[in-house]
Tab-separated table of C-alpha atoms in Angstrom:
chain	number	residue	atom	x	y	z
A	1	MET	CA	-14.060	113.141	100.821
A	2	MET	CA	-10.298	111.967	100.388
A	3	SER	CA	-9.855	108.337	101.556
A	4	THR	CA	-7.287	107.846	104.218
A	5	THR	CA	-5.182	105.416	102.513
A	6	GLN	CA	-4.059	105.415	98.988
A	7	THR	CA	-1.738	103.122	96.869
A	8	THR	CA	1.432	104.707	95.208
A	9	THR	CA	3.383	103.565	92.440
A	10	VAL	CA	7.065	104.982	91.972
A	11	LEU	CA	7.564	105.412	87.993
A	12	GLU	CA	10.666	106.175	86.143
A	13	GLY	CA	11.818	109.848	85.981
A	14	GLY	CA	10.888	110.477	89.658
A	15	TYR	CA	7.088	110.678	89.206
A	16	ILE	CA	4.650	109.050	91.543
A	17	ARG	CA	1.160	107.502	90.546
A	18	LEU	CA	-1.260	108.111	93.221
A	19	ASP	CA	-4.708	106.451	92.132
A	20	ASP	CA	-5.092	108.095	88.720
A	21	LYS	CA	-3.070	111.085	89.211
A	22	LEU	CA	0.681	111.902	88.709
A	23	TYR	CA	2.731	113.815	90.953
A	24	GLU	CA	6.352	114.930	90.801
A	25	ASN	CA	8.479	113.339	93.525
A	26	GLY	CA	10.584	116.518	93.384
A	27	ASP	CA	7.838	118.921	94.773
A	28	LEU	CA	9.302	120.520	97.875
A	29	ARG	CA	7.747	123.849	97.622
A	30	ALA	CA	5.344	123.318	100.556
A	31	TYR	CA	7.133	122.969	104.154
A	32	PHE	CA	6.890	119.456	104.933
A	33	GLY	CA	5.669	120.045	108.574
A	34	GLN	CA	2.444	121.471	107.112
A	35	THR	CA	1.415	118.279	105.321
A	36	VAL	CA	1.104	114.654	106.395
A	37	ASP	CA	1.616	113.219	102.745
A	38	VAL	CA	4.753	111.526	102.631
A	39	ILE	CA	6.774	109.631	100.330
A	40	SER	CA	10.540	108.316	100.557
A	41	THR	CA	12.947	108.642	98.043
A	42	ALA	CA	14.245	105.095	99.101
A	43	ASN	CA	10.817	103.808	98.426
A	44	GLU	CA	10.576	102.607	102.056
A	45	ILE	CA	7.077	103.878	102.476
A	46	PRO	CA	4.375	101.998	100.369
A	47	THR	CA	1.558	104.070	100.935
A	48	VAL	CA	0.595	107.830	101.321
A	49	MET	CA	-1.659	108.719	104.151
A	50	ALA	CA	-3.794	112.072	103.758
A	51	ASN	CA	-6.190	113.828	106.031
A	52	ASP	CA	-9.418	115.004	104.840
A	53	ASP	CA	-8.718	118.672	105.836
A	54	ARG	CA	-5.385	118.778	104.268
A	55	ARG	CA	-4.410	119.708	100.529
A	56	LEU	CA	-2.508	116.786	99.068
A	57	THR	CA	1.118	117.543	98.719
A	58	LEU	CA	3.829	114.952	98.014
A	59	SER	CA	7.357	115.779	99.432
A	60	PRO	CA	9.843	113.226	99.656
A	61	ILE	CA	11.822	112.233	102.553
A	62	PHE	CA	15.727	112.063	102.145
A	63	VAL	CA	16.725	109.254	104.622
A	64	THR	CA	19.643	110.936	106.183
A	65	THR	CA	22.034	109.390	108.973
A	66	ALA	CA	20.125	111.656	111.528
A	67	LEU	CA	16.792	109.921	110.599
A	68	LYS	CA	18.100	106.539	110.753
A	69	THR	CA	19.655	107.465	114.347
A	70	ALA	CA	16.429	108.891	115.372
A	71	ARG	CA	14.612	105.537	114.223
A	72	ASN	CA	17.391	103.462	116.115
A	73	ILE	CA	16.774	105.364	119.153
A	74	THR	CA	12.982	104.812	118.884
A	75	LEU	CA	13.250	101.224	118.420
A	76	ALA	CA	15.916	100.930	121.185
A	77	ALA	CA	13.302	102.611	123.583
A	78	ALA	CA	10.630	100.261	122.379
A	79	ASN	CA	12.699	97.222	123.114
A	80	ASN	CA	13.917	98.272	126.419
A	81	SER	CA	12.047	96.289	129.265
A	82	ARG	CA	11.456	99.438	131.565
A	83	ASN	CA	13.227	102.663	130.432
A	84	LYS	CA	10.764	103.000	127.225
A	85	MET	CA	11.454	106.806	126.555
A	86	GLY	CA	13.615	108.648	123.908
A	87	LEU	CA	14.352	112.297	123.114
A	88	ILE	CA	14.938	114.034	119.994
A	89	LEU	CA	16.200	117.825	120.205
A	90	GLY	CA	17.024	120.465	117.713
A	91	ASP	CA	16.628	123.888	116.887
A	92	SER	CA	13.874	125.310	114.684
A	93	GLY	CA	14.303	124.293	111.175
A	94	ASN	CA	16.583	121.245	111.865
A	95	GLY	CA	14.349	118.576	110.704
A	96	LYS	CA	12.504	117.432	114.049
A	97	THR	CA	9.169	117.423	112.411
A	98	VAL	CA	10.348	115.625	109.513
A	99	ALA	CA	11.789	113.016	111.901
A	100	THR	CA	8.210	112.659	113.537
A	101	TYR	CA	6.667	111.975	110.346
A	102	TYR	CA	9.432	109.534	109.283
A	103	LEU	CA	9.218	107.551	112.428
A	104	ALA	CA	5.199	107.182	112.096
A	105	TYR	CA	5.438	106.074	108.436
A	106	THR	CA	8.211	103.591	108.910
A	107	ILE	CA	7.394	102.104	112.213
A	108	PRO	CA	3.907	100.344	111.976
A	109	SER	CA	3.110	100.671	115.864
A	110	CYS	CA	4.128	104.452	116.113
A	111	ILE	CA	1.688	107.191	116.285
A	112	ARG	CA	2.610	110.746	115.901
A	113	LEU	CA	0.958	113.788	117.748
A	114	CYS	CA	1.829	117.446	118.312
A	115	ALA	CA	1.336	119.423	121.598
A	116	TRP	CA	0.634	123.048	121.508
A	117	ASP	CA	0.658	126.056	123.788
A	118	GLY	CA	-1.810	125.768	126.755
A	119	ILE	CA	-2.693	122.074	126.253
A	120	SER	CA	-3.836	120.601	129.593
A	121	PRO	CA	-2.717	117.177	130.740
A	122	LEU	CA	-6.439	116.051	130.301
A	123	VAL	CA	-6.476	117.244	126.664
A	124	LEU	CA	-3.171	115.570	125.836
A	125	LEU	CA	-4.268	112.352	127.295
A	126	LYS	CA	-7.718	112.725	125.302
A	127	THR	CA	-5.562	113.304	122.123
A	128	LEU	CA	-3.748	110.137	122.645
A	129	LEU	CA	-6.968	108.282	123.144
A	130	LYS	CA	-8.598	109.853	119.919
A	131	LYS	CA	-5.543	108.564	117.986
A	132	LEU	CA	-6.166	105.072	119.093
A	133	GLN	CA	-9.995	105.218	118.714
A	134	PRO	CA	-10.748	107.776	116.120
A	135	GLU	CA	-14.393	106.602	115.497
A	136	GLU	CA	-15.321	106.218	119.054
A	137	GLY	CA	-16.508	108.957	121.635
A	138	ILE	CA	-14.291	109.944	124.219
A	139	SER	CA	-15.238	110.312	128.075
A	140	ARG	CA	-15.891	113.878	129.457
A	141	GLY	CA	-14.285	112.497	132.804
A	142	THR	CA	-11.241	113.099	134.568
A	143	SER	CA	-7.632	112.508	133.550
A	144	GLN	CA	-7.916	109.174	135.751
A	145	ASP	CA	-11.008	108.247	133.673
A	146	VAL	CA	-9.317	108.756	130.367
A	147	MET	CA	-6.180	107.077	131.820
A	148	THR	CA	-8.301	104.021	132.573
A	149	GLN	CA	-9.401	104.000	128.936
A	150	LEU	CA	-5.800	104.376	127.509
A	151	LEU	CA	-4.124	101.749	129.467
A	152	PRO	CA	-5.496	98.605	127.853
A	153	GLN	CA	-4.811	99.950	124.370
A	154	VAL	CA	-1.328	101.334	124.460
A	155	TRP	CA	0.612	98.279	125.221
A	156	GLY	CA	3.359	97.906	122.492
A	157	ARG	CA	2.807	101.213	120.959
A	158	ILE	CA	5.084	104.103	120.293
A	159	PHE	CA	3.906	107.602	120.576
A	160	VAL	CA	6.057	110.347	119.193
A	161	ILE	CA	5.064	113.664	120.653
A	162	ASP	CA	6.296	116.846	118.733
A	163	GLU	CA	6.668	120.108	120.314
A	164	THR	CA	6.967	118.979	123.824
A	165	ASN	CA	8.402	122.303	124.944
A	166	HIS	CA	4.835	123.133	125.859
A	167	LEU	CA	4.536	120.235	128.217
A	168	SER	CA	4.858	120.863	131.919
A	169	ARG	CA	5.860	118.394	134.872
A	170	HIS	CA	2.351	117.555	135.304
A	171	HIS	CA	2.278	116.352	131.612
A	172	PHE	CA	5.479	114.316	131.985
A	173	GLU	CA	4.097	112.703	135.257
A	174	LYS	CA	1.117	111.425	133.470
A	175	LEU	CA	2.948	110.303	130.438
A	176	ARG	CA	5.537	108.511	132.644
A	177	ASN	CA	2.802	106.691	134.546
A	178	LEU	CA	1.306	105.571	131.140
A	179	VAL	CA	4.562	104.219	130.202
A	180	ASP	CA	5.242	102.378	133.410
A	181	GLU	CA	1.675	100.990	133.470
A	182	GLY	CA	0.573	100.595	129.974
A	183	CYS	CA	4.129	99.247	128.624
A	184	CYS	CA	4.182	101.848	125.760
A	185	THR	CA	7.038	103.860	124.500
A	186	ILE	CA	7.154	107.730	124.190
A	187	ILE	CA	9.544	109.784	122.340
A	188	PHE	CA	9.632	113.514	123.160
A	189	VAL	CA	10.700	115.913	120.567
A	190	GLY	CA	11.387	119.567	121.025
A	191	THR	CA	14.058	122.181	121.308
A	192	SER	CA	17.018	122.490	123.766
A	193	LEU	CA	14.554	124.701	125.863
A	194	MET	CA	12.973	121.590	126.982
A	195	LEU	CA	15.857	120.393	128.900
A	196	GLN	CA	15.571	123.358	131.169
A	197	SER	CA	12.394	121.739	132.577
A	198	PHE	CA	14.472	118.809	133.626
A	199	GLU	CA	17.263	121.118	135.004
A	200	ASN	CA	14.922	123.519	136.928
A	201	PRO	CA	15.467	122.845	140.731
A	202	ARG	CA	11.739	123.365	141.353
A	203	TYR	CA	10.732	120.607	139.075
A	204	SER	CA	13.784	118.244	138.826
A	205	ILE	CA	12.578	116.012	141.715
A	206	TYR	CA	9.369	115.345	139.836
A	207	LEU	CA	11.123	114.946	136.321
A	208	GLU	CA	13.970	112.891	137.410
A	209	GLN	CA	12.358	109.719	136.856
A	210	ALA	CA	11.420	110.682	133.475
A	211	HIS	CA	14.881	112.006	132.697
A	212	ARG	CA	16.354	108.576	133.887
A	213	ARG	CA	14.321	106.538	131.661
A	214	ILE	CA	15.326	108.477	128.643
A	215	GLY	CA	19.133	107.941	129.562
A	216	GLY	CA	21.358	107.807	126.459
A	217	ARG	CA	18.567	107.384	124.126
A	218	GLN	CA	18.632	111.031	122.727
A	219	ILE	CA	19.893	112.754	119.666
A	220	TYR	CA	20.355	116.463	118.771
A	221	LEU	CA	19.560	117.419	115.082
A	222	ASN	CA	21.776	120.211	113.842
A	223	GLY	CA	20.146	120.286	110.389
A	224	ALA	CA	23.259	119.534	108.632
A	225	LEU	CA	23.147	117.514	105.420
A	226	SER	CA	25.640	115.149	103.886
A	227	VAL	CA	27.084	116.170	100.626
A	228	GLU	CA	25.232	113.257	98.874
A	229	ILE	CA	21.930	114.029	100.264
A	230	LEU	CA	22.471	117.788	99.597
A	231	GLN	CA	23.414	116.926	95.840
A	232	GLU	CA	20.423	114.925	95.326
A	233	LYS	CA	18.191	117.428	96.821
A	234	LEU	CA	19.609	120.315	94.697
A	235	SER	CA	19.591	118.102	91.488
A	236	MET	CA	15.759	118.428	91.647
A	237	PHE	CA	16.065	122.199	90.956
A	238	PHE	CA	19.310	122.991	89.496
A	239	ASP	CA	21.482	121.737	86.599
A	240	PRO	CA	23.722	118.803	88.072
A	241	LYS	CA	26.492	120.127	86.230
A	242	SER	CA	26.562	123.527	88.212
A	243	LEU	CA	26.655	121.674	91.381
A	244	ASN	CA	30.429	121.860	92.032
A	245	LYS	CA	31.872	121.576	95.526
A	246	PRO	CA	31.894	125.392	96.215
A	247	ILE	CA	28.241	125.488	95.398
A	248	LEU	CA	27.370	122.628	97.425
A	249	GLU	CA	29.342	123.966	100.442
A	250	ALA	CA	27.625	127.338	100.061
A	251	PHE	CA	24.030	125.649	100.173
A	252	ARG	CA	25.284	123.355	102.996
A	253	LYS	CA	25.733	126.159	105.448
A	254	TYR	CA	21.829	126.307	106.018
A	255	ASN	CA	19.824	123.738	107.738
A	256	TRP	CA	16.889	121.877	106.251
A	257	GLY	CA	14.039	124.154	107.015
A	258	HIS	CA	16.195	127.433	105.653
A	259	LEU	CA	17.560	125.543	102.756
A	260	ASP	CA	14.209	125.303	100.986
A	261	GLU	CA	13.619	128.929	101.119
A	262	VAL	CA	17.096	129.522	99.889
A	263	ILE	CA	16.721	127.162	97.108
A	264	GLN	CA	13.407	128.840	96.062
A	265	GLN	CA	14.819	132.502	96.347
A	266	SER	CA	17.909	131.314	94.278
A	267	LEU	CA	15.608	130.236	91.558
A	268	ARG	CA	13.606	133.379	91.641
A	269	ARG	CA	16.841	135.404	91.308
A	270	MET	CA	18.315	133.160	88.524
A	271	GLU	CA	15.041	133.819	86.644
A	272	LYS	CA	14.600	137.573	87.156
A	273	LEU	CA	18.227	138.361	86.737
A	274	ASN	CA	18.958	136.055	84.058
A	275	GLN	CA	22.112	134.678	85.884
A	276	ASN	CA	23.641	131.391	86.556
A	277	LEU	CA	23.839	129.886	90.139
A	278	THR	CA	26.786	131.314	91.575
A	279	ILE	CA	27.952	131.652	95.504
A	280	ALA	CA	27.318	135.212	95.367
A	281	LEU	CA	23.530	134.749	94.064
A	282	ILE	CA	23.173	132.050	96.862
A	283	LYS	CA	24.339	134.441	99.591
A	284	ALA	CA	21.942	137.059	98.244
A	285	ALA	CA	19.126	134.710	98.336
A	286	ALA	CA	19.860	133.586	101.878
A	287	LYS	CA	20.092	137.344	102.978
A	288	GLU	CA	16.598	138.038	101.476
A	289	THR	CA	15.176	134.991	103.189
A	290	ARG	CA	17.059	135.595	106.429
A	291	ALA	CA	18.336	132.203	106.618
A	292	GLU	CA	20.613	131.524	109.467
A	293	VAL	CA	23.886	129.682	109.133
A	294	ILE	CA	23.951	126.162	111.001
A	295	LYS	CA	25.374	126.174	114.304
A	296	VAL	CA	27.430	123.220	114.820
């Protein structure tokens, strides 16, 4: 069984020593959202966490301005005396899930969880409780019973909830109560569809208090990367000398999630066709992967 905490050492050449094994820091072949194993290229994260039921895969987090802003919003909400809520929005593939892991691994009091289609308010509360006391049993009682167990344990905690599009006004009401009575912080993460819940006339009266608590502590992730971050990422796969400005701009059209697929398909085409990296090759790779251009 894999241990839950393992010490890492960053070595020269971009390799990482994890216990007695070496891993390449540039391995981005697995989608980051499918693994909880994290290492930061900025060496901000001293340990790598791994669940027993997941294959160990290291993927670097590129600390972008958007991630820093998301972190600042989270800390601002946590430091607020009353309005302790925040919101991270973005389309699919724009880096929301990466942001949730980044927050969980750089803020000691932060706990990440992910909602799913059909999750009930009771199960959501039980999931929160299980995160706080993984070794203990959870009451089979009502939402109020679970809330009674939660309240003494959530003070000062930050909960980052991914896929909050699946939550209803009933979920938001219970979470707002948890924030008010337990003095914890909750960051909601989802697509712009989530805002429709707040704007729906039938529910707005119920969600108004939650929306007011979020206030200006929100960010929209568009998936765009700075030239510097993009160049660092692409240098892991391509000859840095080939990464001129037109090539960088060609890759920069795609968000973080689609970019990995475009990179891998470009590498496959280069090998199969014995071609150099060109704008035409990148466009063909993007077409084959059905990558969408960033909407800004």
